[in-house]
Coordinates of C-alpha atoms in Angstrom, one line a residue:
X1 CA 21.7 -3.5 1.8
X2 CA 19.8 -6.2 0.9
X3 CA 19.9 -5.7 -3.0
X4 CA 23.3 -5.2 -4.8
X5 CA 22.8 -5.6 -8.2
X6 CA 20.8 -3.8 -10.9
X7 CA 19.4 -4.8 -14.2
X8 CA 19.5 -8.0 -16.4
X9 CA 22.4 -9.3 -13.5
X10 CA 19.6 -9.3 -11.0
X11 CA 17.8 -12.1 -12.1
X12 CA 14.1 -12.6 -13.0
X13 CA 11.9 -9.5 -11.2
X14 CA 10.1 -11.0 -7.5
X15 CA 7.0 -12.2 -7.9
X16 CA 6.9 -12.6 -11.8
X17 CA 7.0 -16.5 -11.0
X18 CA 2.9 -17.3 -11.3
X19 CA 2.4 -20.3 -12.4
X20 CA 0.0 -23.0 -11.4
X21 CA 1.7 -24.6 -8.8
X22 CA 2.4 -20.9 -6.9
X23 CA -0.4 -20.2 -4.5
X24 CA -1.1 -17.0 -2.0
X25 CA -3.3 -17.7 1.1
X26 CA -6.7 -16.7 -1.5
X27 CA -6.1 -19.8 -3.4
X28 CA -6.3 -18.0 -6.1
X29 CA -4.9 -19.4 -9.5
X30 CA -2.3 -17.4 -11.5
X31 CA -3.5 -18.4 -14.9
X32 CA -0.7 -17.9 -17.5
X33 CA 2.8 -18.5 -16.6
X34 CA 4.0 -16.0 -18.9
X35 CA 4.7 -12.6 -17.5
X36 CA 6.3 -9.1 -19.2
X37 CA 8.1 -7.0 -16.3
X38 CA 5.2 -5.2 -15.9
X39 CA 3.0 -7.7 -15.0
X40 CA 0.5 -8.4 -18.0
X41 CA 1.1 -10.0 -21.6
X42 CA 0.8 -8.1 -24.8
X43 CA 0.3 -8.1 -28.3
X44 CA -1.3 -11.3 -30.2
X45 CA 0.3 -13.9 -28.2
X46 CA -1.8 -12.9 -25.0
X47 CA -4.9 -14.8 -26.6
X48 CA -8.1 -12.8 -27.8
X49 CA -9.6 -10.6 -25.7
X50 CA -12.2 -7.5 -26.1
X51 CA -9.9 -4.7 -26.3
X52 CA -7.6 -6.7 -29.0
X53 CA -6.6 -5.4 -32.3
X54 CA -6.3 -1.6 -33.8
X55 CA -7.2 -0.4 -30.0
X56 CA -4.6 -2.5 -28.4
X57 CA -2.8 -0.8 -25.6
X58 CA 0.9 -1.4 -24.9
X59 CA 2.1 0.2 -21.6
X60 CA 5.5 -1.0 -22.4
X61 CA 5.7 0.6 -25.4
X62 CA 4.4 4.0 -23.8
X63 CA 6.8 4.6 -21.4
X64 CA 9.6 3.1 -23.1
X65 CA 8.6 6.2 -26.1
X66 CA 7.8 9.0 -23.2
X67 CA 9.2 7.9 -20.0
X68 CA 12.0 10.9 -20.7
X69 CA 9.2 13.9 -20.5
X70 CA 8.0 12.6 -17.4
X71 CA 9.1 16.6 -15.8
X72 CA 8.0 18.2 -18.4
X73 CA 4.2 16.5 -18.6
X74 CA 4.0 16.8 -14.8
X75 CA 5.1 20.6 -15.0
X76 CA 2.6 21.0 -18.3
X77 CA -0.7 19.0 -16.8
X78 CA -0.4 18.7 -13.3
X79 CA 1.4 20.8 -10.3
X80 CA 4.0 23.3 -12.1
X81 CA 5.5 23.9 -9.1
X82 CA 6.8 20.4 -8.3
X83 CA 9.3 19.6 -11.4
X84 CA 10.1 23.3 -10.4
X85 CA 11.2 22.6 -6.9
X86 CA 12.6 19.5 -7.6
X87 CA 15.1 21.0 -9.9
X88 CA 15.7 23.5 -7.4
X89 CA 17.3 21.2 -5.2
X90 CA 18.6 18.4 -7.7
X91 CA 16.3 15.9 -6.5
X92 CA 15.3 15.6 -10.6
X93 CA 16.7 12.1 -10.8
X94 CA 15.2 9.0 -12.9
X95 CA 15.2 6.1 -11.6
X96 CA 14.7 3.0 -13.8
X97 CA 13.3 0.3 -10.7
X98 CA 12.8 -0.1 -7.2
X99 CA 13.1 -3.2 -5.2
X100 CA 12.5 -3.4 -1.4
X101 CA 14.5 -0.1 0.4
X102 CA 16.4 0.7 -2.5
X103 CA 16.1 2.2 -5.7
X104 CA 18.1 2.3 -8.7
X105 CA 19.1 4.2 -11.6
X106 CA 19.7 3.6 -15.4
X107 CA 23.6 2.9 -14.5
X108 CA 22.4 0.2 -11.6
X109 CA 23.1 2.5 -9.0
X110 CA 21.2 2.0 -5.9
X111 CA 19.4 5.0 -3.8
X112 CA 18.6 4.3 -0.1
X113 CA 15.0 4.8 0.8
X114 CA 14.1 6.3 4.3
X115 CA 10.9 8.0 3.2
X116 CA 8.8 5.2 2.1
X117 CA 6.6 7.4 -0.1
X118 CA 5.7 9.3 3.6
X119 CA 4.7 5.7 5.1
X120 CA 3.2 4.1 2.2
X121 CA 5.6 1.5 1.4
X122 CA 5.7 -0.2 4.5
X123 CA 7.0 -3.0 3.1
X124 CA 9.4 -2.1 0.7
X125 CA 8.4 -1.8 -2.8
X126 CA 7.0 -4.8 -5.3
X127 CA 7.1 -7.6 -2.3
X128 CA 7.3 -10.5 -4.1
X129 CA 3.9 -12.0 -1.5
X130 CA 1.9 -9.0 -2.2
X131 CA 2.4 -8.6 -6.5
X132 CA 1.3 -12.7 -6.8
X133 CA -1.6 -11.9 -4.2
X134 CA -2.4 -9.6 -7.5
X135 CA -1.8 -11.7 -10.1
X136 CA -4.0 -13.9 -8.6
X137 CA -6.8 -11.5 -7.9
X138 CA -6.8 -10.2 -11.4
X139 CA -6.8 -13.7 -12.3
X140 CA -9.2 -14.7 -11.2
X141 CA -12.0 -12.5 -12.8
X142 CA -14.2 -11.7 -9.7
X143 CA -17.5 -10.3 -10.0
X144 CA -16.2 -7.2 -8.1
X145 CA -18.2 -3.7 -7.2
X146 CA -21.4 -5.3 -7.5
X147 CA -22.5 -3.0 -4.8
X148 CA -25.3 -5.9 -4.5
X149 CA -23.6 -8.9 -3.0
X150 CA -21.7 -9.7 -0.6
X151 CA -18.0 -10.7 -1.8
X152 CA -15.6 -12.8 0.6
X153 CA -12.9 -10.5 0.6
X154 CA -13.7 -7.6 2.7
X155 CA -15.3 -9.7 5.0
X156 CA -11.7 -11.9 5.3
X157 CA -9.5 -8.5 5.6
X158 CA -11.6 -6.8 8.2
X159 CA -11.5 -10.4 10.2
X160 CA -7.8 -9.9 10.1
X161 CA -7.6 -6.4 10.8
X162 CA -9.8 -6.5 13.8
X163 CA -7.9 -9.5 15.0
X164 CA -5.0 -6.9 16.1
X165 CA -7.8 -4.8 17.8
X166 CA -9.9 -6.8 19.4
X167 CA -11.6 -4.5 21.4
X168 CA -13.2 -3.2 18.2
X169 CA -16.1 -5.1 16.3
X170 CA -16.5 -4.0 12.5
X171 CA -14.9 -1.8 9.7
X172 CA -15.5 0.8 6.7
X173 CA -12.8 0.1 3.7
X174 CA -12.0 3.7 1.6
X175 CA -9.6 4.3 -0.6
X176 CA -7.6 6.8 1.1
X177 CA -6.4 8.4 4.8
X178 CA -8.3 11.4 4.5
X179 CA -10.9 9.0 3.4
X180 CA -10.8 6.9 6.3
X181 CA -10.4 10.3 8.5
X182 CA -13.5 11.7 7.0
X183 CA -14.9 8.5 8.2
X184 CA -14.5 8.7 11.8
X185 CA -15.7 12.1 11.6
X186 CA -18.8 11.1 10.0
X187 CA -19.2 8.5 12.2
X188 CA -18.1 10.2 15.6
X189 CA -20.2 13.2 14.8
X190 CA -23.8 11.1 14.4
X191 CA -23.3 8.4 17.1
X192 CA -22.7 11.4 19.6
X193 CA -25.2 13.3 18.0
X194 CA -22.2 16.4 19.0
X195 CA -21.0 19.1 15.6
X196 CA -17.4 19.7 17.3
X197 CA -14.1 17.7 17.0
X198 CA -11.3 18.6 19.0
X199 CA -8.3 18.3 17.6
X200 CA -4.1 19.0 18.6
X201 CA -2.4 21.6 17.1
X202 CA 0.4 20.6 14.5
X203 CA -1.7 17.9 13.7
X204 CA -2.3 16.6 9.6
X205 CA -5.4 14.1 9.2
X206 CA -5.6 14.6 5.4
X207 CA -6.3 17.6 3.2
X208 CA -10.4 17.0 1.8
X209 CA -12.5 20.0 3.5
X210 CA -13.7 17.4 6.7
X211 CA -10.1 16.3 7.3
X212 CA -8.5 19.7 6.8
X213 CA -10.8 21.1 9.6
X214 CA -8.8 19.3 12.0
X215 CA -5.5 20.0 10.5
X216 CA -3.2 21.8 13.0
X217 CA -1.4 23.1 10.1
X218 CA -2.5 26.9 8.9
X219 CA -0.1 26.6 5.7
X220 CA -2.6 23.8 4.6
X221 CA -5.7 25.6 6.1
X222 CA -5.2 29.0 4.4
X223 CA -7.8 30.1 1.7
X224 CA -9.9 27.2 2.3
X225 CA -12.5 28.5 4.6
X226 CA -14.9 28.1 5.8
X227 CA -14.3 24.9 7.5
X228 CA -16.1 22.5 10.1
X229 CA -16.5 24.7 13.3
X230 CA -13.6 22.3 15.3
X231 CA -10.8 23.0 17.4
X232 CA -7.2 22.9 18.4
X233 CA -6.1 21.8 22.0
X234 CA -2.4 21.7 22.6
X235 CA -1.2 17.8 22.6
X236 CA -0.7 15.8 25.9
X237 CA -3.0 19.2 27.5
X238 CA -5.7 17.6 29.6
X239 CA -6.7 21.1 31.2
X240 CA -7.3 22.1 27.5
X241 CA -9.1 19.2 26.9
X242 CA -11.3 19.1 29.7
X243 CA -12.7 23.1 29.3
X244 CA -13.5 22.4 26.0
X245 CA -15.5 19.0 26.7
X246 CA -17.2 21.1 29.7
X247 CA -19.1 22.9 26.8
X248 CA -21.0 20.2 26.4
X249 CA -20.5 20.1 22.1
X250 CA -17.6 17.9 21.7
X251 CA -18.6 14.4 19.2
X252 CA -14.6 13.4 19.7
X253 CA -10.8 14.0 19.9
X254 CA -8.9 12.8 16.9
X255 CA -5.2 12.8 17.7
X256 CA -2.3 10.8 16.4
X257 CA 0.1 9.0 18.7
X258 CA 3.0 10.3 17.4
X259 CA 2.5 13.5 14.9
X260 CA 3.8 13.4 11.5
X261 CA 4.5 16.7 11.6
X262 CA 8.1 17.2 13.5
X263 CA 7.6 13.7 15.0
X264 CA 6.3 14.7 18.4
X265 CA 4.9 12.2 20.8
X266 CA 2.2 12.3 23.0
X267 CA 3.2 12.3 26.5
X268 CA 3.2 9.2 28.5
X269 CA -0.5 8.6 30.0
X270 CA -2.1 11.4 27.8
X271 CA -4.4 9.1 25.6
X272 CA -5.0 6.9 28.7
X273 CA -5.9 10.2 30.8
X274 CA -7.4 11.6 27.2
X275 CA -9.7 8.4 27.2
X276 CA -11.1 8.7 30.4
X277 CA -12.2 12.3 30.4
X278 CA -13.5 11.8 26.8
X279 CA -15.9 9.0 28.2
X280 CA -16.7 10.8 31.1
X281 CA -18.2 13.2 28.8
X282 CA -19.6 10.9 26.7
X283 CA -17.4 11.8 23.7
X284 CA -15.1 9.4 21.6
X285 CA -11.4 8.8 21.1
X286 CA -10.2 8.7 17.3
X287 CA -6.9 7.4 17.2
X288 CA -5.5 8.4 13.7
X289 CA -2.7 5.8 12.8
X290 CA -2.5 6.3 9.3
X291 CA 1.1 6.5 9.5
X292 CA 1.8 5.0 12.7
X293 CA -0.1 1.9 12.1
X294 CA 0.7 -1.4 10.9
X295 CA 3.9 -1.7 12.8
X296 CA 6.0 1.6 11.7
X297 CA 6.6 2.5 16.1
X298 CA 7.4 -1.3 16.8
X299 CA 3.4 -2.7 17.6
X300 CA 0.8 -2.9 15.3
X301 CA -0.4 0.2 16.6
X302 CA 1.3 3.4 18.3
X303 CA -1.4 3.5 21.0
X304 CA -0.8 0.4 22.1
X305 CA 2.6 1.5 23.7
X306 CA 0.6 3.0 26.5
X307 CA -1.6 0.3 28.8
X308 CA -5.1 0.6 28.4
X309 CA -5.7 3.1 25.7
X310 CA -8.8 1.8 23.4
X311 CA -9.9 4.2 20.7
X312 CA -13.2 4.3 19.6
X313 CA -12.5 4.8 16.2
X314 CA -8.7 3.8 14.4
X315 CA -7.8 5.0 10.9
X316 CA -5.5 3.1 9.1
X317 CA -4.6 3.3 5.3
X318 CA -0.8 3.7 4.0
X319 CA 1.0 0.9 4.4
X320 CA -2.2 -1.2 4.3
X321 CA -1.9 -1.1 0.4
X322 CA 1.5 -2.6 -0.1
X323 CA 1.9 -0.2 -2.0
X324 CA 0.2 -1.2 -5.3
X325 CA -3.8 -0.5 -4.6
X326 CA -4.9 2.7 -2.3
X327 CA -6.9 0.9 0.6
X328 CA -8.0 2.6 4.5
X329 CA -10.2 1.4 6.9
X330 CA -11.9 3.1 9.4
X331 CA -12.3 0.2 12.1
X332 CA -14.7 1.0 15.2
X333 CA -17.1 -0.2 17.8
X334 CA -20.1 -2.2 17.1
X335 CA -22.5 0.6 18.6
X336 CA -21.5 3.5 16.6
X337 CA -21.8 1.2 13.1
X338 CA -25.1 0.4 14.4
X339 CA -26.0 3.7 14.9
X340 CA -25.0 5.1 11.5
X341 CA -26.3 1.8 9.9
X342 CA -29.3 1.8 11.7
X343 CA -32.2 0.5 9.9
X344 CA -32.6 -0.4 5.8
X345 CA -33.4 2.9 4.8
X346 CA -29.5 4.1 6.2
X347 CA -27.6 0.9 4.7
X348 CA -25.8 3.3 2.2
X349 CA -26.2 6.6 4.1
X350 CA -22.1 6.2 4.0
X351 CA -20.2 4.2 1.3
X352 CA -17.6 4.7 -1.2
X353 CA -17.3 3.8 -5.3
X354 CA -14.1 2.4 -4.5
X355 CA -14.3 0.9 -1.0
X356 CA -13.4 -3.0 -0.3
X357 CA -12.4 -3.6 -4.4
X358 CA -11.2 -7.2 -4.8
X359 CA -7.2 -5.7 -5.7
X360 CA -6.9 -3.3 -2.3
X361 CA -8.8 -6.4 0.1
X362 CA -6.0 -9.0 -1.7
X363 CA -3.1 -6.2 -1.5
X364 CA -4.4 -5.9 2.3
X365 CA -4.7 -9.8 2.9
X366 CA -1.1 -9.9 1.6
X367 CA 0.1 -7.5 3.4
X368 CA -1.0 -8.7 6.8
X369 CA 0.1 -12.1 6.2
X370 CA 3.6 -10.6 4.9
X371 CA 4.0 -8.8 8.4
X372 CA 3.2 -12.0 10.2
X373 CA 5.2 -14.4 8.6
X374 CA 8.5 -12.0 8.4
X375 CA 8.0 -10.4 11.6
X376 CA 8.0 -6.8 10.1
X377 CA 6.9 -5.7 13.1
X378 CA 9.9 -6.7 15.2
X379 CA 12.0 -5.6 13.0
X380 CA 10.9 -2.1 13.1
X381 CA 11.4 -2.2 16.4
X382 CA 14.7 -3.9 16.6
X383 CA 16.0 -1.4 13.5
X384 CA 14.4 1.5 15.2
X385 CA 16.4 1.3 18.2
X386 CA 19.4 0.6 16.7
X387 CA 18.9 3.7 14.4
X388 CA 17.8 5.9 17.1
X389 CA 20.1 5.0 19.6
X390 CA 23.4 5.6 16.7
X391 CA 21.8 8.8 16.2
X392 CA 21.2 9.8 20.0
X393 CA 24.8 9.4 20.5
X394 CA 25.7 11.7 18.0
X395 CA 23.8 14.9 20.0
X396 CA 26.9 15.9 21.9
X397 CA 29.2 15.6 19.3
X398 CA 27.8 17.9 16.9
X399 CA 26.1 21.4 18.0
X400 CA 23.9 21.8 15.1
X401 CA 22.3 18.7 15.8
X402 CA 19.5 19.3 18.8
X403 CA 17.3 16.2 19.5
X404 CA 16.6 12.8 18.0
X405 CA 13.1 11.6 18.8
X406 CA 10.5 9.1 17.9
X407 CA 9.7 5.1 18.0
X408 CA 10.4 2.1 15.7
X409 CA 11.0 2.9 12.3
X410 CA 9.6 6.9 12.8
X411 CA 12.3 9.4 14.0
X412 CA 13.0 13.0 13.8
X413 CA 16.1 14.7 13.5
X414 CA 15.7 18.1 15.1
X415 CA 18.4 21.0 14.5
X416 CA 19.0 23.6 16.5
X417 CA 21.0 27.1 16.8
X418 CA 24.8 26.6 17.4
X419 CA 26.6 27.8 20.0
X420 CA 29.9 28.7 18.0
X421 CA 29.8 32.3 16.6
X422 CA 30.7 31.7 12.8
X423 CA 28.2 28.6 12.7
X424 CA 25.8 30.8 14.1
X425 CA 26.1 33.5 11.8
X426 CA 25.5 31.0 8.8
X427 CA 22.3 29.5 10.8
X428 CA 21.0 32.7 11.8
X429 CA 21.4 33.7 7.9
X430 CA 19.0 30.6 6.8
X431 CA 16.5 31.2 9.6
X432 CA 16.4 35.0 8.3
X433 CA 15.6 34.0 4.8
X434 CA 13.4 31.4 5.7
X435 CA 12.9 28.4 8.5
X436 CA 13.5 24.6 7.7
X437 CA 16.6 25.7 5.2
X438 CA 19.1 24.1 7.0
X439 CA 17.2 20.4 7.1
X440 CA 16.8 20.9 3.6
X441 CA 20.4 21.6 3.3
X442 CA 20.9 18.4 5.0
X443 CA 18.6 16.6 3.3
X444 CA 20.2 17.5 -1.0
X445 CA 23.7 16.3 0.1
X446 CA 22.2 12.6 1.7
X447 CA 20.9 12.1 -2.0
X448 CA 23.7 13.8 -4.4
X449 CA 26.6 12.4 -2.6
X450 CA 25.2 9.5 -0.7
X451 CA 22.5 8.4 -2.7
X452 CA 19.8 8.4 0.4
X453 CA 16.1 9.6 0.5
X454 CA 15.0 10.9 3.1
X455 CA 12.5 15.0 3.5
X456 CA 11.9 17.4 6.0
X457 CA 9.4 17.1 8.3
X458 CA 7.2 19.5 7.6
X459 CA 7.2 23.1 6.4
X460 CA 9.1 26.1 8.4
X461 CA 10.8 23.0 10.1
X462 CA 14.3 21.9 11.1
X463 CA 13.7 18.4 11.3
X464 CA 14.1 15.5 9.3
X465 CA 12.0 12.5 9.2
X466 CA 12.7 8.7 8.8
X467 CA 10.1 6.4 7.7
X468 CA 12.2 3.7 6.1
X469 CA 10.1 0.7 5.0
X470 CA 9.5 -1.8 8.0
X471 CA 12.0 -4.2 6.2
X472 CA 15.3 -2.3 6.1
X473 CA 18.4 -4.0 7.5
X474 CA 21.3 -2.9 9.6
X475 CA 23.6 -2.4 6.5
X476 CA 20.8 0.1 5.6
X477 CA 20.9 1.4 9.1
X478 CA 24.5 1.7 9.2
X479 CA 24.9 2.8 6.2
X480 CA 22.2 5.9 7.0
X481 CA 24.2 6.8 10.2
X482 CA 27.5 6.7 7.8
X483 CA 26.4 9.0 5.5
X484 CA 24.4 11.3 8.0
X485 CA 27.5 11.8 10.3
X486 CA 29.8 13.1 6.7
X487 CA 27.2 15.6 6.2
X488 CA 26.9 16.9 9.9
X489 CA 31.0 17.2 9.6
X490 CA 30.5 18.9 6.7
X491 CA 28.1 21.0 8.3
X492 CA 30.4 21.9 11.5
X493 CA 33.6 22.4 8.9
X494 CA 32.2 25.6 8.3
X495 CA 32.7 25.3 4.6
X496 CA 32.3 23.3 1.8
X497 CA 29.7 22.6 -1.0
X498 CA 26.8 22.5 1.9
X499 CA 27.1 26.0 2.8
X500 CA 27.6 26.9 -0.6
X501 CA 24.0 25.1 -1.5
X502 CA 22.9 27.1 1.7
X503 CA 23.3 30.5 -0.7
X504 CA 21.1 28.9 -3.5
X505 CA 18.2 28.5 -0.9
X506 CA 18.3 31.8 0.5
X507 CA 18.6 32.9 -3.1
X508 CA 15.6 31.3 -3.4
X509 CA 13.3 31.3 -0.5
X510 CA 14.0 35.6 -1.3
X511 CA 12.8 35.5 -4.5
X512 CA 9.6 33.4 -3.5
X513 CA 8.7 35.8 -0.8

């Protein structure tokens, strides 16, 4: 792993070294030298400023005084069900920091991380590049959100963006994936001048009312209605496809190269063929790579494993951020941005409060120059293999264990009914009570004994995802196919604490029915 030590042994925190003669690519200067761990000065010594004195505010001093309620104010103010669940399954833990893949705990014990806050932290957490490209911003004191000028920034990060996609021309920055979903939609919807979006089934493009009508997901869909009248085609089905663009009504087909949900891939030469017969009916190609973008499959993009796929519209967001500022873009062709933006009267007919702020274009600018200068992209794929190929050899040996799938740094862990009678009376028992109980059995043991992060992939599924960040090693590799292969012998023992968790979950999902 690349971080072994926790606390005051570890030395100063990344990135807290600003002073004058640091520089990021902006050319920003850091202004004081003097930093606190979290990043700002306070009390008197931090010079006058406007919000000095009896109103002073001490974030320091606020968590260090409530930081211990943080379950009980989340299950009080926000979603009771969450501290609820996450005591369920003991994945109540506190952890004190978080540097790169790894988190640690009050005792300096480090936790593996192989979710990446579902794709967000594509670079580990508080890269040293990306918190001074911050400092500096901050610094700086730009005359930000104007709304009527014409800041640098944006202008820089879409230049960069579109440079790993040149065959599109311009860009919309929003502040979130369902944002930049909504988007396309938008977008795809009035260059066509079409009302239906096709869409594959299993898919997830977000969770606001336009994104959730192409979510393949019922679970998410339920009590919603009514939604936008689009529909589901089965992915990598072109017959599908091509009966519902004969109607005539179809804007687009949004589709992500690999699904989130379960990991599933599209099959080699669908968005090629997917492409041509969306052109051929004068509809558009919305490739959704909010969480496959910005090298997670081992290229910048997932289409681009397949020759000749150009999307119309991309979505990107996630990992774009650095995770420090929420930041999407919704990059497309020149045409359709000149149709929705087409006169003076339409220059804000789409915009957003939030969209191209001076902190999410810097995180962004970081980012991108992060990924070129440490080759984050070749090391997803180099780490990807390696993980995927450990884990593929494992199939035979353990019957529980049904299919390993994916690209670069984004691979499911499928499991599957046993052929052994007592292991299949114990599996047949989860699926009774309720489907996806036995990832989730996997998943509680790779935390409490191993002290690794990981989810399943979805509801009412047996399959685990891994989205580490794109900078993991192969000690963090090895150390994930270590742990994994204890738990599946645990698993095939036929007894032990795993099964014995296994009880607690039907216990539950019963009760919950």
């Amino acid at each position: 792993m690349t971080t072994s030590k926790a606390g005051a042994e570890s030395g100063p925190t990344p990135g807290a070294e600003s002073g004058p003669e640091s520089r990021t690519e902006l050319g920003f200067q850091s202004g004081s030298e003097s930093r606190t761990e979290l990043g700002f000065q306070s009390g008197s010594e931090s010079g006058p400023t406007s919000g000095s004195g009896s109103g002073e505010f001490d974030l320091g001093a606020l968590l260090a005084d409530r930081g211990a309620e943080r379950y009980e104010l989340h299950g009080r103010y926000l979603n009771p069900q969450l501290p609820r669940m996450l005591h369920t399954i003991g994945f109540d833990k506190v952890y004190e920091r978080a540097e790169g893949a790894h988190f640690f705990d009050a005792d300096g014990n480090d936790y593996l991380d192989m979710l990446a806050g579902f794709g967000v932290m594509g670079l580990g957490r508080h890269h040293p590049v990306v918190r001074k490209a911050l400092h500096d911003v901050l610094d700086a004191s730009l005359a930000d959100l104007t709304r009527f000028d014409c800041q640098p920034l944006p202008g820089l990060l879409a230049e960069r963006l579109l440079a790993h996609s040149p065959h599109l021309d311009r860009v919309f920055f929003g502040s979130s994936g369902t944002e930049a979903v909504e988007t396309a939609l938008k977008f795809a919807r009035y260059a066509t001048g079409r009302p239906r979006v096709l869409y594959c089934a299993h898919a997830f493009h977000g969770l606001t009312t336009g994104s959730l009508s192409v979510n393949g997901e019922d679970g998410f869909r339920d009590g919603f209605a009514p939604l936008l009248p689009d529909t589901a085609v089965p992915l990598g089905d072109l017959d599908a496809l091509a009966r519902e663009l004969k109607k005539g009504d179809v804007a687009a087909l949004i589709v992500e190269p690999i699904q989130g949900k379960g990991v599933h891939e599209s099959p080699p030469g669908y968005l090629r063929a997917a492409q041509e017969l969306l052109h051929r009916h004068k509809a558009l190609l919305i490739a959704d790579e909010v969480q496959t973008g910005l090298g997670r499959t081992g290229d910048f993009y997932a289409y681009q494993h397949e020759e000749g796929v150009e999307p119309d519209l991309v979505c990107v967001a996630k990992a774009l951020s650095g995770g420090y500022v929420p930041v999407s873009a919704t990059l497309g062709k020149d045409w359709i941005f000149k149709k929705v933006y087409s006169s003076m009267d339409r220059v804000l007919v789409h915009s957003a409060s939030f969209g191209a702020n001076a902190q999410a274009m810097a995180a962004g600018l970081a980012v991108l120059s992060v990924m070129e200068h440490e080759e984050t992209v070749a090391n997803a794929r180099a780490m990807g293999e390696r993980l995927k190929s450990r884990l593929t050899a494992m199939v035979d040996t353990y019957e529980l264990l049904a299919d390993v799938r994916g690209r670069g740094l984004m691979i499911g862990i499928e499991f599957g009914r046993p052929g052994s009678l007592k292991l299949r009376g114990r599996w047949t028992m989860l699926q009774a009570a309720r489907k996806g109980l036995f990832a989730q059995m996997v998943v509680v043991p790779l935390l409490q004994r191993h002290r690794i992060l990981t989810q399943v992939s979805g509801d009412h599924l047996e399959v685990i995802k891994l989205i580490p960040p794109l900078v993991v090693d192969e000690r963090d590799v090895d150390r994930f196919v270590d742990a994994f292969t204890a738990v599946m012998d645990d698993a095939h023992s036929g007894g032990g604490l795993m099964w014995d968790f296994g009880k607690t979950l039907v216990k539950q999902a019963v009760a919950n029915r």
